[in-house]
Coordinates of C-alpha atoms and ligand atoms in Angstrom, one line a residue:
X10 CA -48.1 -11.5 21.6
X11 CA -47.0 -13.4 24.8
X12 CA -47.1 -17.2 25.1
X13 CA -47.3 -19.9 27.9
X14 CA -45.3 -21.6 29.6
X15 CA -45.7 -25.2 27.3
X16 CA -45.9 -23.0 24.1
X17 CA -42.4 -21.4 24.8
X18 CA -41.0 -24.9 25.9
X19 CA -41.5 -25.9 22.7
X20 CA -41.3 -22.7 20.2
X21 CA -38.9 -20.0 21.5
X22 CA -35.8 -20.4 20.0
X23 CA -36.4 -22.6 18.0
X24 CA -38.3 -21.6 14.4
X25 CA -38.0 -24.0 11.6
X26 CA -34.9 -24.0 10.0
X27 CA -34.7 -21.6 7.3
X28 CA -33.3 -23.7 4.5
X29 CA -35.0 -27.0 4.4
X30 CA -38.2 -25.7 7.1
X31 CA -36.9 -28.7 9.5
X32 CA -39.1 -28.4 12.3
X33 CA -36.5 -29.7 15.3
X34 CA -33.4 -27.6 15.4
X35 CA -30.3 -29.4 13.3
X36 CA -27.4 -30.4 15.5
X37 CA -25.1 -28.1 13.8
X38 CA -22.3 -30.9 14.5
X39 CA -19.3 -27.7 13.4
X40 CA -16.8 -26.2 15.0
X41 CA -16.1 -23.5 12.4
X42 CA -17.6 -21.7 10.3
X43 CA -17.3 -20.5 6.4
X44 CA -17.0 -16.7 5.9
X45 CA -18.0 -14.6 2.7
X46 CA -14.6 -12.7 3.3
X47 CA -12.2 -11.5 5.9
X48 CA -13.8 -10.0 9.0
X49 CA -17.6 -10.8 7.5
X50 CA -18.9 -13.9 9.2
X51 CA -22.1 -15.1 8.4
X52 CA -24.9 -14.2 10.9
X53 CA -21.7 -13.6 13.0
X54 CA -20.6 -17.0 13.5
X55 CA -17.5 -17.6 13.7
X56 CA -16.4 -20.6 15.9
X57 CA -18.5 -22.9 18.1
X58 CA -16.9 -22.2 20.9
X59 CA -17.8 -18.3 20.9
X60 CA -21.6 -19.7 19.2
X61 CA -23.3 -22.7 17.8
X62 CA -26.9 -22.3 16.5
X63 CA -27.9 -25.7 18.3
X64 CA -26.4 -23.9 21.6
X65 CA -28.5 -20.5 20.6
X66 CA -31.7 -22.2 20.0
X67 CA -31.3 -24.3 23.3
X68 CA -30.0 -20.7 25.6
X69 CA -32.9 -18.6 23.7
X70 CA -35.5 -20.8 24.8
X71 CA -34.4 -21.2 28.4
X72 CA -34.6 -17.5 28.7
X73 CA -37.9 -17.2 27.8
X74 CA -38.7 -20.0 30.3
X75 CA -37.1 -17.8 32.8
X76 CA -38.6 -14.6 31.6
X77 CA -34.7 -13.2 31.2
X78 CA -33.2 -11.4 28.3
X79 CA -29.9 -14.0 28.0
X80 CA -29.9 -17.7 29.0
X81 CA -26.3 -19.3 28.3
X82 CA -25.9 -22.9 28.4
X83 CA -22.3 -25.0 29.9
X84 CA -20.9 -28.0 30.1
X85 CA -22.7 -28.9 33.3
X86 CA -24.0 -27.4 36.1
X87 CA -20.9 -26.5 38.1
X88 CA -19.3 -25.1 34.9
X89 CA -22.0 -23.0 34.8
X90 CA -21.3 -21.9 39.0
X91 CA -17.8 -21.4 38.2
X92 CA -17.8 -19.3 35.2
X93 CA -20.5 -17.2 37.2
X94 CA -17.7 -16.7 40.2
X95 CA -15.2 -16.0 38.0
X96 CA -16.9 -13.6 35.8
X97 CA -18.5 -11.8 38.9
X98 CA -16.0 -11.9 41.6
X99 CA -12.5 -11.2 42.5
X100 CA -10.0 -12.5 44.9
X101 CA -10.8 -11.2 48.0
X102 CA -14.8 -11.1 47.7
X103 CA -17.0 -12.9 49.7
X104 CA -20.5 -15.1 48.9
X105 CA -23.2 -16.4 51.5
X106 CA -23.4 -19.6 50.6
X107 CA -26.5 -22.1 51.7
X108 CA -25.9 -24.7 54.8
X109 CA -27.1 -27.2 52.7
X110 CA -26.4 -26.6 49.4
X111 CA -25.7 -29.3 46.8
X112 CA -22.6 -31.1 47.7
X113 CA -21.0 -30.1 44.5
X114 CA -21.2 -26.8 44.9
X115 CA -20.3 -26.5 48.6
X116 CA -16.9 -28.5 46.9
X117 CA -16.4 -26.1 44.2
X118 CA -16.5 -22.9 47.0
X119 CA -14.6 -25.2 49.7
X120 CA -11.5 -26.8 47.4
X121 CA -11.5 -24.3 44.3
X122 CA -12.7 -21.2 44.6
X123 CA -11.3 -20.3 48.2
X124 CA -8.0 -21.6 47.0
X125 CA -8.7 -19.0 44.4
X126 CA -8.6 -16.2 46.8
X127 CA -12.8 -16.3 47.6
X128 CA -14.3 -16.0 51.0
X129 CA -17.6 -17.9 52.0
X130 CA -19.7 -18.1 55.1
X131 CA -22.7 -20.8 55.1
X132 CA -25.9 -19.8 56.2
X133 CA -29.4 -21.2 56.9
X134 CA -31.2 -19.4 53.9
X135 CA -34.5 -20.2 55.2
X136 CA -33.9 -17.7 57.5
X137 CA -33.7 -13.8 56.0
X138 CA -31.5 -12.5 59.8
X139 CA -28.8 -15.5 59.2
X140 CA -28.0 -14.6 55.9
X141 CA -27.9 -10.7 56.7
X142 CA -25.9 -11.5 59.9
X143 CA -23.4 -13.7 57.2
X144 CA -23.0 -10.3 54.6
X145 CA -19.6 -8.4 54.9
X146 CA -18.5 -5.6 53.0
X147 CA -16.6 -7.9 50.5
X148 CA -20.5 -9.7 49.6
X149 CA -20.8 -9.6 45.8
X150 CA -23.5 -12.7 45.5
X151 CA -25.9 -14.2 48.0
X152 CA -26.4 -17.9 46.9
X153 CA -29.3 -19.4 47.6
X154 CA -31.0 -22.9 46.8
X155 CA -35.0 -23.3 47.2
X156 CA -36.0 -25.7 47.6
X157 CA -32.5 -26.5 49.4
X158 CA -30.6 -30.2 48.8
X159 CA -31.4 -32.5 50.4
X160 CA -33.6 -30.9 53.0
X161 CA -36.1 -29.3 51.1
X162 CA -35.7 -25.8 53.0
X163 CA -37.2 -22.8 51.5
X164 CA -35.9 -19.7 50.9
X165 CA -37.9 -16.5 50.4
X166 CA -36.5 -15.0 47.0
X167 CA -38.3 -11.7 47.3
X168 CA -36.9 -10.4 51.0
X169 CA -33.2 -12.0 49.9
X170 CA -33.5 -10.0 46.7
X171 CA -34.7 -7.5 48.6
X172 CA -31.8 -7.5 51.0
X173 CA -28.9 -8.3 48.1
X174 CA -30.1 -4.7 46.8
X175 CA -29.5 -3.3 49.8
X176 CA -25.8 -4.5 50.4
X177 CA -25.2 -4.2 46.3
X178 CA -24.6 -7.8 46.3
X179 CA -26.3 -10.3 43.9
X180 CA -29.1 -12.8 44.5
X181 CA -28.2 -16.0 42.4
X182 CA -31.0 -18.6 42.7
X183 CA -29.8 -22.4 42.1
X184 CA -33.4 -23.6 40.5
X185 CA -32.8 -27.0 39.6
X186 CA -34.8 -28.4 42.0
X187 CA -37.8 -26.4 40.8
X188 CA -36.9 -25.8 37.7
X189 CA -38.8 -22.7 35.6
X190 CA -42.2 -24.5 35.6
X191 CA -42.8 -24.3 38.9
X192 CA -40.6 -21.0 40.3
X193 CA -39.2 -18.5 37.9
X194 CA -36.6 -16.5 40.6
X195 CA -36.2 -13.3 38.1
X196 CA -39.9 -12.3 38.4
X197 CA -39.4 -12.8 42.4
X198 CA -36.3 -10.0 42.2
X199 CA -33.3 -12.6 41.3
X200 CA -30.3 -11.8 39.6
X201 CA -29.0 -14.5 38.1
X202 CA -30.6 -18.0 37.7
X203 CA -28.4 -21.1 37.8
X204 CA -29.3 -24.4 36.5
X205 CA -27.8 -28.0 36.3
X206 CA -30.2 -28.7 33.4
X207 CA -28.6 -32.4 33.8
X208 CA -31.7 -32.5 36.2
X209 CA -36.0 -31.4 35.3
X210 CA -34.6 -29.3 32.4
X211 CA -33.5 -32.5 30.4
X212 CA -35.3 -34.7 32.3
X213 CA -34.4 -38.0 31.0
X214 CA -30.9 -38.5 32.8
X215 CA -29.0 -38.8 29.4
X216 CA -27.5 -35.6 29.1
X217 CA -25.4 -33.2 31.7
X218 CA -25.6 -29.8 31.4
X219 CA -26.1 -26.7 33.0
X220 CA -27.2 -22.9 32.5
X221 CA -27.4 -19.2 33.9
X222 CA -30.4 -17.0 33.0
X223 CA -30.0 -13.0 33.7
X224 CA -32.4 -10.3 32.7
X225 CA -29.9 -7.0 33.2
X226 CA -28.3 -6.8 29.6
X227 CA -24.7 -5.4 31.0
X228 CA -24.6 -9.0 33.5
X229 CA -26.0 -10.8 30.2
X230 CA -22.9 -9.7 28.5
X231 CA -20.2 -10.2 31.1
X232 CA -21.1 -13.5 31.7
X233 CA -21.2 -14.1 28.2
X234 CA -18.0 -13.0 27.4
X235 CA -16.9 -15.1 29.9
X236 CA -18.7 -17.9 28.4
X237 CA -16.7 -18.0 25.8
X238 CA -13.5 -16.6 27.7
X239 CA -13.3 -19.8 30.2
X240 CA -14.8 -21.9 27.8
X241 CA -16.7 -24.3 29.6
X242 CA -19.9 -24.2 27.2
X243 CA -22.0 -27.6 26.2
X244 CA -21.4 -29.3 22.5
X245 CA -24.2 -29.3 20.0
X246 CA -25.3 -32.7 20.9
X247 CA -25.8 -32.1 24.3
X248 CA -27.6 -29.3 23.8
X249 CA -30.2 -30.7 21.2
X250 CA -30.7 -33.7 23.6
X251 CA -31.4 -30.8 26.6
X252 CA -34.0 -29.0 23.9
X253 CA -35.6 -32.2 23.2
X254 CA -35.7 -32.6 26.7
X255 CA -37.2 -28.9 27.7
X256 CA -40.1 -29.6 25.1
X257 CA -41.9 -32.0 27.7
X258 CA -40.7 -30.0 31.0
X259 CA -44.1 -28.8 31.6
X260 CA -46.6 -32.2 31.9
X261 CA -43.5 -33.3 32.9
X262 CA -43.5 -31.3 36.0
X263 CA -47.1 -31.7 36.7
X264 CA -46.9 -35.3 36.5
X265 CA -44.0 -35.4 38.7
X266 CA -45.8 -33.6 41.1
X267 CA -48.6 -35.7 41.4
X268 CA -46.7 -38.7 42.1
X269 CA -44.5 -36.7 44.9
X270 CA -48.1 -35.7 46.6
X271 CA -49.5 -39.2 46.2
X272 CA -45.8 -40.7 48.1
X273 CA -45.7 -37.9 51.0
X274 CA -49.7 -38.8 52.2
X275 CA -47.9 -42.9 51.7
X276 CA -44.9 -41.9 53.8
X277 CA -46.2 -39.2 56.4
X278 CA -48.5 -42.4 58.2
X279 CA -45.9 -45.2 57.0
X280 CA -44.4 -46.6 61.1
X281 CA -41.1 -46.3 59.7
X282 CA -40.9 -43.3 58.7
X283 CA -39.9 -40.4 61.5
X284 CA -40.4 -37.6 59.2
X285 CA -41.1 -36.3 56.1
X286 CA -39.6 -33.3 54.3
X287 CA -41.6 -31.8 51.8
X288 CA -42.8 -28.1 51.1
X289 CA -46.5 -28.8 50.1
X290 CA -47.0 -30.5 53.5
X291 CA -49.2 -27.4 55.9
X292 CA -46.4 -27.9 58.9
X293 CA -43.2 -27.9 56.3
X294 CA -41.7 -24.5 58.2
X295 CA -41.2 -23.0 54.2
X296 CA -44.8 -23.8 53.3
X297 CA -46.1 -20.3 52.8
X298 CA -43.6 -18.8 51.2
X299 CA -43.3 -21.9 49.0
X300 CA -46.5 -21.6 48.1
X301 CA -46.2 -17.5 47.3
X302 CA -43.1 -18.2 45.0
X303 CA -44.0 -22.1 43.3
X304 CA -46.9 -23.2 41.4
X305 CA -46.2 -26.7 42.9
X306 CA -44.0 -28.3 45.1
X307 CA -42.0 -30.5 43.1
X308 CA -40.8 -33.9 42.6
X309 CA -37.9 -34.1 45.6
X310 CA -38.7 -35.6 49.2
X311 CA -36.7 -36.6 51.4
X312 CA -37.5 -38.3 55.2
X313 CA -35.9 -39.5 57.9
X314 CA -36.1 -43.3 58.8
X315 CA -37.2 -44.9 62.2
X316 CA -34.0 -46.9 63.3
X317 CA -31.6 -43.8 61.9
X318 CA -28.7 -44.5 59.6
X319 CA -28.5 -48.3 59.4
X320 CA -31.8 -48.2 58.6
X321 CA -32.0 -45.5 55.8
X322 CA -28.9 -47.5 53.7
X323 CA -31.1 -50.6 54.2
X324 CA -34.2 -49.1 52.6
X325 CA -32.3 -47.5 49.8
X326 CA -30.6 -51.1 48.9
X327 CA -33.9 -53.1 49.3
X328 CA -35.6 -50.5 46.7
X329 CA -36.2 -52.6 43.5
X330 CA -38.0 -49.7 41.3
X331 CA -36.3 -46.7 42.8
X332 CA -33.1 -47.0 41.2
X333 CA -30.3 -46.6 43.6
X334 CA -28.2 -43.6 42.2
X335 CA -27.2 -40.0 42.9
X336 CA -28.4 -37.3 40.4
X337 CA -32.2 -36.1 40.2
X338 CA -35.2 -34.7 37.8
X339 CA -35.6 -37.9 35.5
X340 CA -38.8 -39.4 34.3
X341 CA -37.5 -42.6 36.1
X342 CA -37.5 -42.4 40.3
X343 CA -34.8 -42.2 42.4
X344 CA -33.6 -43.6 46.0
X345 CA -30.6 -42.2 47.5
X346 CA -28.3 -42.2 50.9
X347 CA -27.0 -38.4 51.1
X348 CA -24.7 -38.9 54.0
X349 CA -23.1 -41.7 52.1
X350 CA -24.1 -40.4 48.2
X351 CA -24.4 -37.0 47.0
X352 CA -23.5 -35.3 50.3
X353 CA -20.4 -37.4 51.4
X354 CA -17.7 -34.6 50.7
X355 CA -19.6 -32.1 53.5
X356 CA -19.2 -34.9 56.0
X357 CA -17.5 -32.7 59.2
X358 CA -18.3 -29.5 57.2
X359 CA -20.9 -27.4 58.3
X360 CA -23.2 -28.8 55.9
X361 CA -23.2 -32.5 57.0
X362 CA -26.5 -34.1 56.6
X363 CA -28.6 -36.2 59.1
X364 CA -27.0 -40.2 58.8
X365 CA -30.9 -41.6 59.2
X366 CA -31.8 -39.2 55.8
X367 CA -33.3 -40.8 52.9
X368 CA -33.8 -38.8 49.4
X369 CA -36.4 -39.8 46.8
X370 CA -36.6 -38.0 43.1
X371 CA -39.9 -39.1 42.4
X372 CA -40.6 -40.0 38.5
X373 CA -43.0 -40.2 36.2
X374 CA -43.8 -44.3 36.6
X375 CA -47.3 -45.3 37.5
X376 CA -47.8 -44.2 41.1
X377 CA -49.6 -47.0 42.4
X378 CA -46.4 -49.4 41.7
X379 CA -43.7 -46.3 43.5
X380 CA -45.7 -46.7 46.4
X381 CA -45.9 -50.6 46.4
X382 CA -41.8 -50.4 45.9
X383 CA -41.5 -48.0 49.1
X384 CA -44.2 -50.4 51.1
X385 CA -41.6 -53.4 50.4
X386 CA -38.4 -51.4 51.1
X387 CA -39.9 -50.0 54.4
X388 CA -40.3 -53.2 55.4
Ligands
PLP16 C1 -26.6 -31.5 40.2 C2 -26.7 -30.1 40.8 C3 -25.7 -29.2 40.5 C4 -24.5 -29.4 39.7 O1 -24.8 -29.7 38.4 P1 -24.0 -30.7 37.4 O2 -24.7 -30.6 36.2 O3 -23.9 -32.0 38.1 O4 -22.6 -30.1 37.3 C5 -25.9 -27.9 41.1 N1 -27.0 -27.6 41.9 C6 -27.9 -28.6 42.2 C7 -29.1 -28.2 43.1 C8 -27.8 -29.8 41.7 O5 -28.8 -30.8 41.9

């Protein structure tokens, strides 16, 4: 029998538990485990490090959302990015990386792992002939973020798998910003999935976390073992609160949506406002192939303000029910500077952001009173 989308949210992974028929998952608050005798664990755990039935319940059902055989769950989202390089690549390799990717990864590739002996090159992944031009024979991953952060560029996840295959590199697709509801990468031809489930997956900004999802069992196990070589993974807390989050992902989403389509028709006529980037808008350059790989369009926008960069900080400090802040994905709305926020340590990189950019993560508040907020902000 295969289930939907909202029915594995809330089932896979997680049956009641066996003893007392506790519906929710027990935060299996251990980090070691009783044995019946020497080299016969129970159900093979051992140590939580290595496994935690909390962790299991939480990587099983993040699988099935992504329609891969393994999910593994880390500490955040850049734990999850660095155990990835490090299980995948050696010194020497090279990765295309995206010319706007999430400030914290950029970092990670930048300061750690070229330190480390890895080679990058950063290329506009919207478009298929800069990232082939950016492959060299040392290419083991093409990394790609779709939508991109913050400038909601799209990449086309079929013609880059498509292309990885062809130069035996791997396709990793960052989906936090779209998160499995609305885009599941593996059925497109991805390798790996990354996730900072910090963001949609958790949804309620109280938890950081991140994940990789793989379908290829050998992968599933190398990255596993890694897992619990590096060490890096989430505690059982964490990952109950993510679960409890992941339940609700999918009306989550949807509602999410809705208010990000009401905001962009608000903002696209708004005097202020120079431009609006968002993928559901017809004349967003990524809109077809957006629409081919996403059910929706998500809960991101970001625009540019009339009046450029004095202007932008002065709209996000006269927001009232945006809350100021960097981070995305939760049921309360956003307002951010990038150039000055998220996005400050690629300032005179390659991936420096616009000054006059303004980035929204649109929650689940009534709409009517987001759009009242941004009236009064605009000015
Ligand atoms: C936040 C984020 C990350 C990093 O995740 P953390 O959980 O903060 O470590 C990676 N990619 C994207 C797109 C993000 O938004």
């Amino acid at each position: 029998m295969t289930f939907g989308f909202e029915t594995l949210a809330i089932h896979a992974g997680q049956e009641p538990e066996p003893r007392t028929g506790a519906v929710v998952p027990p935060i299996y608050q251990t980090s070691t485990y009783a044995q019946d005798a020497v080299g016969a664990p129970r159900e093979g755990y051992e140590y939580s490090r290595t496994a935690n039935p909390t962790r299991d319940a939480l990587q099983e059902c993040l699988a099935a959302l992504e329609g891969g055989r393994r999910g593994l769950a880390f500490a955040s989202g850049l734990a999850a990015e660095d155990t990835l390089l490090r299980s995948v690549c050696q010194p020497g390799d090279h990765v295309v990386i995206p010319d706007d990717a999430y400030g914290g990864t950029f970092r990670l590739f930048a300061k750690v792992a070229q330190r480390w002996g890895l080679d990058w090159t950063a290329a506009k992944v919207s478009d298929v002939d800069a990232v082939r031009a950016a492959i060299t024979p040392r290419t083991k991953i093409i990394w790609v973020e779709t939508p991109t952060n913050p400038l909601l560029g799209i990449a086309d996840i079929a013609a880059l798998a498509a292309l990885a295959k062809d130069h035996d590199a791997l396709l990793t697709v960052d989906n936090t910003f779209a998160s499995p509801y609305l885009q599941q990468p593996l059925a497109h031809g991805a390798d790996i999935v990354v996730h900072s489930t910090t963001k949609y997956v958790g949804g309620h900004s109280d938890v950081v976390g991140g994940a990789l999802i793989v379908d290829e069992e050998g992968l599933g196990q190398e990255l596993a073992y890694h897992q619990n070589a590096m060490g890096a993974i989430n505690g059982p807390f964490d990952a109950w609160l993510t679960l409890r989050g992941v339940k609700t992902l999918g009306v989550r989403m949807d509602r999410h949506c809705d208010n990000a389509e009401r905001l962009v028709e608000f903002l696209a006529s708004h005097r202020k406002v120079a431009q609006v980037l968002y993928p559901g808008m017809p004349e967003h350059p990524g809109h077809e192939i957006a629409a081919k790989q996403m059910r929706r369009f998500g809960g991101m926008i970001s625009f540019r303000a009339v009046g450029g960069e004095d202007e932008a900080i002065a709209i996000c400090n006269r927001a009232r029910l945006f809350v100021l802040g960097e981070s995305l994905g939760g049921v309360e709305s956003l307002i951010e500077h990038p150039g000055r926020m998220t996005h400050a340590s690629v300032v005179g990189s390659p991936l420096e952001v616009p000054g006059d950019l303004v980035r929204l993560s649109v929650g689940i508040e009534t709409v009517d009173d987001l759009v009242a907020d941004l009236d009064q902000a605009l000015g």
